[in-house]
Coordinates of C-alpha atoms in Angstrom, one line a residue:
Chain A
X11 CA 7.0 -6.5 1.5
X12 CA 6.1 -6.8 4.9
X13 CA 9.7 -6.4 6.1
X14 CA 9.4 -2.6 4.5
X15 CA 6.4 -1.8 6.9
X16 CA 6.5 -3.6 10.1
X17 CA 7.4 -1.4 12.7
X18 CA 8.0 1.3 10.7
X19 CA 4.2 3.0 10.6
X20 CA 1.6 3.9 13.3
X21 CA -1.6 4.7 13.3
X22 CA -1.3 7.9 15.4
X23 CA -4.8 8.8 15.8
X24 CA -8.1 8.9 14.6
X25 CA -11.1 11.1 14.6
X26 CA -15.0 11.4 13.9
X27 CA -16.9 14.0 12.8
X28 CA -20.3 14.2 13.9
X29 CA -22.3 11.8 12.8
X30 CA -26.0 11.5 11.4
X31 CA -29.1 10.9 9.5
X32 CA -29.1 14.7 8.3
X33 CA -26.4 17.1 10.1
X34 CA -27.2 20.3 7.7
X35 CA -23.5 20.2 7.4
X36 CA -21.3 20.5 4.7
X37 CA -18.5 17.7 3.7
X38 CA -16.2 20.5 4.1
X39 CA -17.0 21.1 7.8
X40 CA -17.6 17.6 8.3
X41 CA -13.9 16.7 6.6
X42 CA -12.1 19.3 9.0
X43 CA -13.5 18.3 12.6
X44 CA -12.7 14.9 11.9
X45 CA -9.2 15.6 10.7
X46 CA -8.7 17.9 13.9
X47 CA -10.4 15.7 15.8
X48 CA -7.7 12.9 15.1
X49 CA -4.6 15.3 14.9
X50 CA -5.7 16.2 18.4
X51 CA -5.9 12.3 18.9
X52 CA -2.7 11.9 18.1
X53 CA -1.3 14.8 19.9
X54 CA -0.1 16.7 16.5
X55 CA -0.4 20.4 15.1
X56 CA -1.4 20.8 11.2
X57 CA 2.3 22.0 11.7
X58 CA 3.2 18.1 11.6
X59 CA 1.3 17.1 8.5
X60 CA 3.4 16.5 5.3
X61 CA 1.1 13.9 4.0
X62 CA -2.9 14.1 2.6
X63 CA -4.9 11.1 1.4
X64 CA -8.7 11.3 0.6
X65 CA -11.2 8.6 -0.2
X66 CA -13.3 9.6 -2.3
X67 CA -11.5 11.9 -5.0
X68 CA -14.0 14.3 -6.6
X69 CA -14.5 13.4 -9.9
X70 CA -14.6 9.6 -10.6
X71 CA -17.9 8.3 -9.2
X72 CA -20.8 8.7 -7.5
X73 CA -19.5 8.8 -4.2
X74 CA -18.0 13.1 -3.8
X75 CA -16.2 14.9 -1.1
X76 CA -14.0 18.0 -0.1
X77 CA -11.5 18.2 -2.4
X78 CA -7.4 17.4 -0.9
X79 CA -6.8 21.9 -2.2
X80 CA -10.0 22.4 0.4
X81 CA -8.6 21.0 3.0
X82 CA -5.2 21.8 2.6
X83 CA -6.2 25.7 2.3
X84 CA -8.8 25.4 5.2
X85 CA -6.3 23.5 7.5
X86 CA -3.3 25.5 6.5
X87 CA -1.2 22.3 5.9
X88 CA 2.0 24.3 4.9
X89 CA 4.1 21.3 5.2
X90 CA 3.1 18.7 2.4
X91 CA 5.9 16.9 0.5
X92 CA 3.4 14.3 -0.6
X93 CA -1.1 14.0 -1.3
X94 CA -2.6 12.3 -3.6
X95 CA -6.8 11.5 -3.7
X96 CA -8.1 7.9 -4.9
X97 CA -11.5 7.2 -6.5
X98 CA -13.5 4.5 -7.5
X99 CA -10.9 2.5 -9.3
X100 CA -8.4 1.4 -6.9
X101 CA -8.4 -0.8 -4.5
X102 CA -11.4 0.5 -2.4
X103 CA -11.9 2.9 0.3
X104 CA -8.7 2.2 2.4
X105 CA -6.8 3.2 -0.6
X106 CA -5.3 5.9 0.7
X107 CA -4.6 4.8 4.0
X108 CA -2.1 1.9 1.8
X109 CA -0.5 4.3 0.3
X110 CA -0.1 6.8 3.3
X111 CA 2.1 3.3 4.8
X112 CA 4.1 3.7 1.3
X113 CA 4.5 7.2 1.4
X114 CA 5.8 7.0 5.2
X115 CA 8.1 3.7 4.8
X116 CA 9.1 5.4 1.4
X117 CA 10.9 8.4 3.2
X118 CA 8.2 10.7 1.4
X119 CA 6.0 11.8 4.1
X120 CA 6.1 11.3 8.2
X121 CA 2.9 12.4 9.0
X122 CA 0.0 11.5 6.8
X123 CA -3.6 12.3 7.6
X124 CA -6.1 10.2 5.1
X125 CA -10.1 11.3 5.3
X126 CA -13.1 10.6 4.2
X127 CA -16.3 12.9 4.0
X128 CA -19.4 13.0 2.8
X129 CA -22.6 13.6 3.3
X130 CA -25.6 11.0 3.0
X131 CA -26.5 9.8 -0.7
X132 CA -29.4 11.1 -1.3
X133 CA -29.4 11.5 -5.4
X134 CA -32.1 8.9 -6.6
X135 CA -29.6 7.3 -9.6
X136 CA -26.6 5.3 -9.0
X137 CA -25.2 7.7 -11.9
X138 CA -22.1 8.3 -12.8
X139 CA -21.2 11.1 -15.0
X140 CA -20.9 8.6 -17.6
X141 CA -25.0 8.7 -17.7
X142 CA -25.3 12.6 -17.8
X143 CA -28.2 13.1 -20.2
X144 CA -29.2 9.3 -20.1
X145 CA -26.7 8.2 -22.1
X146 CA -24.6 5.7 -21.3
X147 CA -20.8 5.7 -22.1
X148 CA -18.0 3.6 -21.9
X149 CA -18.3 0.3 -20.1
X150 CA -21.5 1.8 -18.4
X151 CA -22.8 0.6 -21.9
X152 CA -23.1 -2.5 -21.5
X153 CA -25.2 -2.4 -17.9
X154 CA -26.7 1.0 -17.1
X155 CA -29.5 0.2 -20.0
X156 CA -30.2 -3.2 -17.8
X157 CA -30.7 -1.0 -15.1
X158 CA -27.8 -2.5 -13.3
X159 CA -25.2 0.3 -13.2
X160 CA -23.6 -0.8 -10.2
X161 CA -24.6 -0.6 -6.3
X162 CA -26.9 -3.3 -4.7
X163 CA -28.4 -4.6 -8.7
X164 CA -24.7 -5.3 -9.4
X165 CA -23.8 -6.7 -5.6
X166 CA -27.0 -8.8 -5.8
X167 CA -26.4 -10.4 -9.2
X168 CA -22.7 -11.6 -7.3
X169 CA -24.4 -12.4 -4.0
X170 CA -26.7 -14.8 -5.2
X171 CA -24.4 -17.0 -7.1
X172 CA -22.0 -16.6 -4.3
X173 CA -24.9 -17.7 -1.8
X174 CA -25.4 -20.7 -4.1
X175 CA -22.0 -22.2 -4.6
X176 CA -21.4 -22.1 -0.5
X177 CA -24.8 -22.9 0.4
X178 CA -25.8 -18.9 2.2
X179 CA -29.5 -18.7 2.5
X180 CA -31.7 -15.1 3.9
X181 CA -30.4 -16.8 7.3
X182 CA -27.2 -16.3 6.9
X183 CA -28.0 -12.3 5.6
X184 CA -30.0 -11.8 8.6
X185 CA -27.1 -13.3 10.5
X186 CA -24.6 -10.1 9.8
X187 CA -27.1 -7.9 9.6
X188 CA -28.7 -8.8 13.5
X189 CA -25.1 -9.0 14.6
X190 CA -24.1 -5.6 13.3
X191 CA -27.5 -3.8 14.7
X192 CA -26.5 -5.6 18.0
X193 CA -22.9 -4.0 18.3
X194 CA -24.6 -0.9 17.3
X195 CA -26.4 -0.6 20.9
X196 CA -23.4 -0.4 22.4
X197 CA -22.0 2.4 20.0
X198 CA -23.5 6.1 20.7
X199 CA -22.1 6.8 17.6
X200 CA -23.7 4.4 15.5
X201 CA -27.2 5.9 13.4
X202 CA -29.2 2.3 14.9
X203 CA -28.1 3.1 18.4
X204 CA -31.1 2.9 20.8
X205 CA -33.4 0.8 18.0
X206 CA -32.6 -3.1 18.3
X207 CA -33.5 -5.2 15.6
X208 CA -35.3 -8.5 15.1
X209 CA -34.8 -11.6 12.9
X210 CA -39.3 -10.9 12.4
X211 CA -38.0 -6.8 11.5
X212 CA -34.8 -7.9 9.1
X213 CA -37.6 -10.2 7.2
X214 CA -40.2 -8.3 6.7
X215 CA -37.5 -5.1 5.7
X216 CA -38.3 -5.2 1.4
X217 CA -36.2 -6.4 -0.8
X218 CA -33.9 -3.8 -3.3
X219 CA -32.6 -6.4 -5.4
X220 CA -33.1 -9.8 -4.3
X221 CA -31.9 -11.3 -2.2
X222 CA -30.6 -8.1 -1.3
X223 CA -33.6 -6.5 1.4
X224 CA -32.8 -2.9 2.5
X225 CA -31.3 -3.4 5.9
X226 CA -28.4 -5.7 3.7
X227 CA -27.3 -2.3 2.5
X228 CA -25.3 -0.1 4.5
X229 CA -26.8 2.9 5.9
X230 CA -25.9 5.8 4.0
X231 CA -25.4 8.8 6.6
X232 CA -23.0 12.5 6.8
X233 CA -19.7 12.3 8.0
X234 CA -16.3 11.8 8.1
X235 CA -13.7 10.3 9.5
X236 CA -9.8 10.8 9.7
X237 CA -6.8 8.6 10.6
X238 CA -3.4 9.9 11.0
X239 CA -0.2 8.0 10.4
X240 CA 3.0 8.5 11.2
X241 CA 6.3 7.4 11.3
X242 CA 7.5 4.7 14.1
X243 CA 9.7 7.4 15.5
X244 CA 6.6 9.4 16.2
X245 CA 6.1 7.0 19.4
X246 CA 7.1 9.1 22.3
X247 CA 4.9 11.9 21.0
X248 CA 1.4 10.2 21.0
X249 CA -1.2 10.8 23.3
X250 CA -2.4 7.1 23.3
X251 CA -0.7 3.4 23.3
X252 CA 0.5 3.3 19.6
X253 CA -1.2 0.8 17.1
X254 CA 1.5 -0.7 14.4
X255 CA 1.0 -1.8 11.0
X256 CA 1.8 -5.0 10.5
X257 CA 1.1 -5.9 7.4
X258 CA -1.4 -5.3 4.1
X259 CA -2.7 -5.9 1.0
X260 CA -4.6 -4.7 -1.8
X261 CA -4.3 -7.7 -4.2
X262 CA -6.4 -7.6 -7.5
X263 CA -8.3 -10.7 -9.0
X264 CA -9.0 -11.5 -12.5
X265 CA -11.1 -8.5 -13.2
X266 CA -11.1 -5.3 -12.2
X267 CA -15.0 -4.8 -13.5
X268 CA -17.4 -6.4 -11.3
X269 CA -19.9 -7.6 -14.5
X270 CA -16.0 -9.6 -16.1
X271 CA -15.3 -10.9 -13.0
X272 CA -15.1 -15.1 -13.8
X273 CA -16.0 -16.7 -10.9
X274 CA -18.9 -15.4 -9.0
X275 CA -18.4 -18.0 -5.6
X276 CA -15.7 -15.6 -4.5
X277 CA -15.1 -11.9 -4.7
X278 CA -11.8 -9.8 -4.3
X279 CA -11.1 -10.9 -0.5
X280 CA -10.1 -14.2 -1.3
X281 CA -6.9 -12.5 -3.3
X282 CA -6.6 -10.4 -0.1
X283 CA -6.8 -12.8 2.7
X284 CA -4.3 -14.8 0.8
X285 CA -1.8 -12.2 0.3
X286 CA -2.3 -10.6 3.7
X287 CA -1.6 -13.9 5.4
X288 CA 1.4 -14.6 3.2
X289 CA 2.9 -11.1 4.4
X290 CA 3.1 -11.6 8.1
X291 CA 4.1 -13.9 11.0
X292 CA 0.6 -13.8 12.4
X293 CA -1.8 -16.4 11.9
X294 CA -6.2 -15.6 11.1
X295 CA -6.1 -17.6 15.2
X296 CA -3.9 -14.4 16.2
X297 CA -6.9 -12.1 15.7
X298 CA -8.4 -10.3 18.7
X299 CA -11.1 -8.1 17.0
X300 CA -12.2 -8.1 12.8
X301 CA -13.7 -5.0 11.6
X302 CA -14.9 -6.6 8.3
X303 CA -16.7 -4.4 5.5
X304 CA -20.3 -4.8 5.3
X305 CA -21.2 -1.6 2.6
X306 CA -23.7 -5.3 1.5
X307 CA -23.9 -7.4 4.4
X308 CA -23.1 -10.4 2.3
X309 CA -20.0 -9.2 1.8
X310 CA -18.9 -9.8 5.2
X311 CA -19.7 -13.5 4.8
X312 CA -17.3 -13.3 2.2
X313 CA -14.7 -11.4 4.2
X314 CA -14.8 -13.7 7.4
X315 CA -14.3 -17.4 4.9
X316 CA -11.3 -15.7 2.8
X317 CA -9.4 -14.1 6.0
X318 CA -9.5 -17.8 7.4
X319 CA -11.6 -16.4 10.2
X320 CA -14.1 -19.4 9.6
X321 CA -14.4 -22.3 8.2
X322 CA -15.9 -21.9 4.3
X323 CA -19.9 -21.3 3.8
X324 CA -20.1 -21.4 7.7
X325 CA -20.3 -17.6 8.4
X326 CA -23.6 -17.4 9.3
X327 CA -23.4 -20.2 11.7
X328 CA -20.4 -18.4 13.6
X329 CA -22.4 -15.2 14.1
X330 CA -25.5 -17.0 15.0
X331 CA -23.6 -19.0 17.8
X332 CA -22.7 -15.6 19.3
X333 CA -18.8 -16.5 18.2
X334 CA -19.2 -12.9 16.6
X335 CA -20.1 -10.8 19.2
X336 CA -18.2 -8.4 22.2
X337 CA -17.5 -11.6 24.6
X338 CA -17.5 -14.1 22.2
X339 CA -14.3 -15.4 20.4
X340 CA -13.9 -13.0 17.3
X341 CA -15.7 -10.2 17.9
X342 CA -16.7 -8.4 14.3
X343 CA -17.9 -5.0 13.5
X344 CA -18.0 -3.6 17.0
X345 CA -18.9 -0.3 15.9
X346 CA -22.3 -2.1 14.7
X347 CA -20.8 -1.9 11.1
X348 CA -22.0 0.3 8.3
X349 CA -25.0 -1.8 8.8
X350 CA -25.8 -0.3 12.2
X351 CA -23.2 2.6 12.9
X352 CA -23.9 4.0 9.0
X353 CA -22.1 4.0 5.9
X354 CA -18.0 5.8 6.5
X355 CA -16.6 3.9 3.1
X356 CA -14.6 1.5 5.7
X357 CA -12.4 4.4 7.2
X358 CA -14.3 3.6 9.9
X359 CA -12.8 0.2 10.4
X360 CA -9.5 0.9 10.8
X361 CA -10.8 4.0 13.1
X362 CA -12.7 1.6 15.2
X363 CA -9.5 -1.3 14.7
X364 CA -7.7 1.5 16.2
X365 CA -9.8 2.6 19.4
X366 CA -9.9 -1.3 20.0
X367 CA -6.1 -2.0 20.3
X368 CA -6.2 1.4 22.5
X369 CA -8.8 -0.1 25.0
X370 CA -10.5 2.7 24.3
X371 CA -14.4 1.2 23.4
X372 CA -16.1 1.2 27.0
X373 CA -18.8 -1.3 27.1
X374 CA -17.9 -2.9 23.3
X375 CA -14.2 -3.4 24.3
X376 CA -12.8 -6.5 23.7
X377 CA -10.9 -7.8 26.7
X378 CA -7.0 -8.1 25.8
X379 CA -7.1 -6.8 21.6
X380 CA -3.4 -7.2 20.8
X381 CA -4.5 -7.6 16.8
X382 CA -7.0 -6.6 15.0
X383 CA -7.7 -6.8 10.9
X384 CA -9.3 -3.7 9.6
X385 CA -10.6 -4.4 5.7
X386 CA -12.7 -2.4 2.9
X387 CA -14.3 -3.3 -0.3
X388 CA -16.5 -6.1 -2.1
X389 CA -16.3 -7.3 -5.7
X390 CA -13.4 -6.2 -7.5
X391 CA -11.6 -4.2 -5.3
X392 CA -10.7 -4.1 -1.5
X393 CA -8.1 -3.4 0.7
X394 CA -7.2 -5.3 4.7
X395 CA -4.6 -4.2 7.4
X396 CA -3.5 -5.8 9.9
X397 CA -2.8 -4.3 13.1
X398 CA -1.0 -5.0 16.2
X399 CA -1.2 -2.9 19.8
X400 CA 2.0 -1.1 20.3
X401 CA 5.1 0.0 18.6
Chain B
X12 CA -36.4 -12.5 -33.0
X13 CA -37.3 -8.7 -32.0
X14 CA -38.6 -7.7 -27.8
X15 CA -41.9 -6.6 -29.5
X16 CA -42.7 -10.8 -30.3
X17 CA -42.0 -11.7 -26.9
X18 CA -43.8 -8.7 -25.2
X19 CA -46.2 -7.4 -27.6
X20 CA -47.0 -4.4 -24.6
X21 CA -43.3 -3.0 -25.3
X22 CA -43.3 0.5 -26.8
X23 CA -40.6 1.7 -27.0
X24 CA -37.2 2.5 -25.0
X25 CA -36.7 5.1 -21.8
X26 CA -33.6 3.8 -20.3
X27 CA -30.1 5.0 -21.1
X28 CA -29.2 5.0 -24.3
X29 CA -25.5 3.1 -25.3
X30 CA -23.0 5.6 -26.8
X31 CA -20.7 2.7 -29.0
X32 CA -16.9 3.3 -28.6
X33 CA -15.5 2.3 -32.1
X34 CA -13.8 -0.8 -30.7
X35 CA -17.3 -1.8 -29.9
X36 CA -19.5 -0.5 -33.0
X37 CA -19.9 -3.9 -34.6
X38 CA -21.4 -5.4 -30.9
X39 CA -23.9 -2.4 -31.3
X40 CA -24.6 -2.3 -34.5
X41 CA -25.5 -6.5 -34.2
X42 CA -27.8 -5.6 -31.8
X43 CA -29.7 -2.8 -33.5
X44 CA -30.0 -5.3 -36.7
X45 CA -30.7 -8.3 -33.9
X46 CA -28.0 -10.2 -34.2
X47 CA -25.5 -11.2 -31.3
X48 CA -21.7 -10.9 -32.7
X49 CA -18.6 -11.5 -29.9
X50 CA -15.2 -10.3 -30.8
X51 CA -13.0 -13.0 -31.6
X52 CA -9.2 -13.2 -32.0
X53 CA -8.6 -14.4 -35.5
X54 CA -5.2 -15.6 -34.2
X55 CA -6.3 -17.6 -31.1
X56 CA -9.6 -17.6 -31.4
X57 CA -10.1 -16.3 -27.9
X58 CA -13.7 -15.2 -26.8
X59 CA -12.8 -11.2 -25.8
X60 CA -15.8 -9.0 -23.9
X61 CA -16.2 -5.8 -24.1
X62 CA -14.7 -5.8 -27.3
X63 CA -10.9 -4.5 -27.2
X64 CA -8.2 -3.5 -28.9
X65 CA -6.2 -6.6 -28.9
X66 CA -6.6 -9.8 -27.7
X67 CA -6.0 -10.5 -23.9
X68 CA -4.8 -13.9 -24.4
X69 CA -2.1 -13.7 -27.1
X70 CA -2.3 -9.5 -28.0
X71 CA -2.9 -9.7 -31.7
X72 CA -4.1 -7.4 -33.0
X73 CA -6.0 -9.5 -35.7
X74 CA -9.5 -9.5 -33.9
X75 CA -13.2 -9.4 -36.0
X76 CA -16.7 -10.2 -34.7
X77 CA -18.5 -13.3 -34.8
X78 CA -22.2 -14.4 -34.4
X79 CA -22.9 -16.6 -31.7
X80 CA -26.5 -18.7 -31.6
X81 CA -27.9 -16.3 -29.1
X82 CA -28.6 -19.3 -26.6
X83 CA -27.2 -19.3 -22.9
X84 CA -28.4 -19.8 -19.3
X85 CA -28.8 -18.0 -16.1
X86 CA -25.4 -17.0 -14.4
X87 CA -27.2 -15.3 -11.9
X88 CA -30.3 -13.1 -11.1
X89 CA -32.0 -10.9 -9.6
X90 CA -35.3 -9.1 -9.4
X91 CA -34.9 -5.4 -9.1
X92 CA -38.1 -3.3 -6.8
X93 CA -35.9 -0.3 -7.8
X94 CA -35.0 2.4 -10.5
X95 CA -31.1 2.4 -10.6
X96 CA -31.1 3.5 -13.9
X97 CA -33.2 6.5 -15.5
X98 CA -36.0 5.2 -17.2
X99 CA -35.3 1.4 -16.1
X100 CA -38.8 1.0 -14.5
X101 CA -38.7 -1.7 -11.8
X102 CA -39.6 -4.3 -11.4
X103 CA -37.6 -6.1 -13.6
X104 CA -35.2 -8.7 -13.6
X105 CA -32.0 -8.4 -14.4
X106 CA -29.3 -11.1 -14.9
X107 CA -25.7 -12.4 -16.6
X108 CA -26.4 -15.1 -18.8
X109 CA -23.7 -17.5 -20.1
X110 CA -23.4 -18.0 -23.8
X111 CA -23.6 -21.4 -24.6
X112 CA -21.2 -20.3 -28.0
X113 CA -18.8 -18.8 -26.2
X114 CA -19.0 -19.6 -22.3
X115 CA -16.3 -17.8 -21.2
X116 CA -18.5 -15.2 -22.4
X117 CA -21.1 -13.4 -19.6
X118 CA -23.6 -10.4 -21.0
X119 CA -25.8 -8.5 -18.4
X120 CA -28.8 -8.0 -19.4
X121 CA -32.7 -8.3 -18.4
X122 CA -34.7 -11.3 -18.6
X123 CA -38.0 -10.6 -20.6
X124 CA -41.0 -13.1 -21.2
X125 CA -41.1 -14.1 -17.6
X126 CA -41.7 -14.0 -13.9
X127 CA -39.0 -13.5 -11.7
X128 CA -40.2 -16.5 -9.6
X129 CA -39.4 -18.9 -12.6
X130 CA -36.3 -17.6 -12.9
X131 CA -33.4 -20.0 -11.7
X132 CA -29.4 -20.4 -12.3
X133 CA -29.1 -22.3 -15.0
X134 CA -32.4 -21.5 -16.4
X135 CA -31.6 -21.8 -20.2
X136 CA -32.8 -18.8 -22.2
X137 CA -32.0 -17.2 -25.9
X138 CA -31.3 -14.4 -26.5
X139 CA -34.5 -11.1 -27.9
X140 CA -33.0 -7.4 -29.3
X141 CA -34.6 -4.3 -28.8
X142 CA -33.6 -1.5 -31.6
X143 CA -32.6 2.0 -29.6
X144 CA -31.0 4.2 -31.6
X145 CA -29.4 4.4 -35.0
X146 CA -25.9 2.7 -34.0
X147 CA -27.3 0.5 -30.9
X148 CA -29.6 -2.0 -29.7
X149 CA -29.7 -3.8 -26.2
X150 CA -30.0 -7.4 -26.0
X151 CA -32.4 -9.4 -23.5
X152 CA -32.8 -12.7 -22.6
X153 CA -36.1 -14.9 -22.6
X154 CA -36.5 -18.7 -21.4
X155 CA -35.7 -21.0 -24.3
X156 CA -38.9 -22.5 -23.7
X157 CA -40.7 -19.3 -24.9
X158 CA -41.6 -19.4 -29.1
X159 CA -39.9 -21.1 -32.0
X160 CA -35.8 -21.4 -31.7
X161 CA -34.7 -19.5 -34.4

């Protein structure tokens, strides 16, 4: 498959709403600065859009935003020959980001913006619509009445077993969570910038769902962020060094339901990583910069073992040694995460993959990035890009 | 053996109720009357959860419901200090137990009859129903050490 995409899509340009705690604005208004934001980025008009992607669609979860009509009225997209919304059955938030590359290497679109929007959680119930009037439907059956409907109940049932068969301990936890808050002082973006973090802080944080304390859960905040693709002819037009995609996948496991899934020591990234690898002439020792999803921070433990990145079960020794951090010899997260720059549903790591390869990160730039992996999900479902600098 | 023997402070039931699809009604129904049932391919006889329209292993259609001994152990854990679902009231520890019956088998559930610091993969528990509604009951687990095996 990889033959079908390398060197045939770029990332064009990417763009940020505001970001924040509490903005008083709307998805809708967050949704469009960030998609002008990045077709400014990129150099483009609306006029060049024929593609529209959005994470999360409006109806299938928890998780809402603007609508792909919204935005295509309130832009004035007049061009689109392909848009399509994915929810919170596919392969995770970069969903429509994989299948903006088909679209473009397809022939059906040239220019594809994906989004995300939304403003910060704030409804007390992880409730789908499945649980309107307290009842519980479908599979939701056979968990919501545990009180384990999903969210960190559900990731903290799988991290502990997985934190048993490779030996991860509160250490390692603390490990992700200190590194992320530590890339976040050097992000204005990011909600934690200007409030550091201590191993004494992330310890005495309380615990949600053990071993699961609060700061192990990203931070849910408003806004959006937008990435525009386009074809590999697009080059010449772009207002910044082009980023290529080199390769990606969105494998599935054995289950696409996190409470069926058979063997709890591994989660979704282990089918990734393996089919990512398998798709490329790069190598996990090719990486410049990994901008691994943390929406639990165990998750990037996972992430960093089954993208070959480390060795297995020694994640949290990596980021303790400093390996991990701007300067050291994989930098991850150097946004600060959704753990310290706040939770974007992983468009954000490909946005902040992207700056990267563009040398565009000030005092969190890593020195040289030529590739970079970009991934989103845990449990069931995920999705990982690889990226090189260039066309 | 009914919640109430294990807990005699239980009254009643807050949390979401479970709406049975028809596939599922006998599951639900075994609860309500506290008994644990799996589906079962009669053709195979491949351990299928949640029950299903046909088997996943060989597709026949031929599937009933069998009781299982109720026994298991701790998958994995965890001890809730939230309300994730209406009515759930934390704390409470919630986990996927094994069945010993049918192992491929995993149910999530809560773990009643116990602290959350006794509480350790592997534990071995068995299994306590709770009647919610007419076609449903919910299924808990408790440590096997707790009362007479049935």
């Amino acid at each position: 498959m990889s033959e079908q995409i390398r060197g045939k899509v770029l990332v064009a340009g990417v763009g940020y709403s505001e970001l924040g705690r509490d903005t008083g604005r709307s998805e809708g208004s967050l949704a469009v600065q960030a998609i002008l934001g990045a077709l400014e980025d990129a150099g483009f008009t609306p006029d060049d859009v024929d593609g529209l992607a959005a994470y999360p669609d409006r109806v299938s979860g928890p998780f809402e935003g603007p609508s792909i009509p919204y935005v295509q009225q309130t832009l004035n997209f007049r061009q689109l020959s392909w848009y399509s919304s994915f929810g919170m059955s596919g392969p995770a938030q970069l969903a429509p980001v994989a299948s903006g590359v088909y679209a473009i290497t397809s022939g059906a679109a040239s220019v594809v913006v994906c989004y995300r929007a939304h403003r910060r959680q704030t409804a007390r119930y992880y409730s789908p619509t499945s649980l309107a009037g307290n009842l519980a439907t479908y599979t939701s059956a056979y968990r919501a009445p545990y009180g384990v409907p999903g969210g960190a109940a559900a990731y903290a049932l799988w991290a502990r077993r997985f934190m048993a068969e490779w030996g991860y301990t509160e250490q390692d936890l603390a490990a992700v969570v200190l590194n992320c808050r530590h890339h976040a002082q050097l992000n204005p973006r990011a909600a934690w910038y200007g409030h550091p973090l201590t191993i004494e802080d992330y310890f005495a944080a309380e615990y949600i769902a053990s071993p699961l304390r609060i700061l192990d859960c990203d931070y849910p905040i408003d806004g959006a962020v937008a990435v525009v693709l386009a074809a590999s002819d697009r080059a010449p037009d772009l207002r910044y060094r082009p980023v290529a995609v080199d390769a990606l996948s969105h494998a599935a496991g054995p289950a696409l339901e996190w409470d069926q899934w058979p063997d709890m020591g591994n989660m979704v990234s282990r089918y990734v990583g393996e089919q990512l690898w398998q798709r490329t002439a790069l190598t996990p020792a090719d990486v410049d910069v990994a901008e691994l999803y943390d929406g639990f921070s165990w998750f990037q433990l996972a992430w960093l073992q089954d993208l070959g990145l480390c060795a297995p079960g020694e994640g949290g020794d990596f980021l303790r040694s400093g390996a991990g951090r701007v300067g050291g010899r994989l930098p991850v997260c150097t946004d600060g995460g959704q753990l310290g720059e706040g939770r974007l549903h992983g468009m954000g790591k490909l946005a902040e993959a992207v700056l990267q390869l563009q040398g565009r990160c000030d005092s969190r730039q890593v020195a040289d990035a030529q590739v970079a992996v970009a991934c989103a999900g845990g449990g069931t479902g995920a999705t990982a890009l690889l990226l090189t600098a260039g066309d | 053996m009914p919640l109430t023997e294990i807990d005699p402070a239980w009254a009643g039931w807050s949390g979401p109720i479970p709406q049975p699809e028809a596939e599922a009604a006998p599951f639900w129904d075994g609860l309500r009357r506290g008994v644990l049932v799996i589906q079962r391919c009669r053709d195979c006889h491949t351990w299928i959860h949640y029950p299903k329209a046909s088997c996943p292993a060989c597709h026949s259609f031929d599937l009933g419901f069998e009781p299982v001994s109720g026994r298991g152990e701790v998958y994995t854990f965890t001890s809730v200090a939230r309300e994730f679902s209406p009515g759930v009231r934390p704390p409470y520890v919630a986990a996927l137990v094994q069945l010993e019956d049918a192992p491929t088998i995993r149910l999530v559930t809560d773990l009643v009859g116990c602290e959350a610091d006794q509480v350790h993969i592997g534990m071995p528990v068995r299994a306590v129903f709770q009647e919610v509604s007419a076609e449903a009951g919910l299924v808990f687990f408790t440590p096997r050490e707790n009362g007479v095996e049935q």
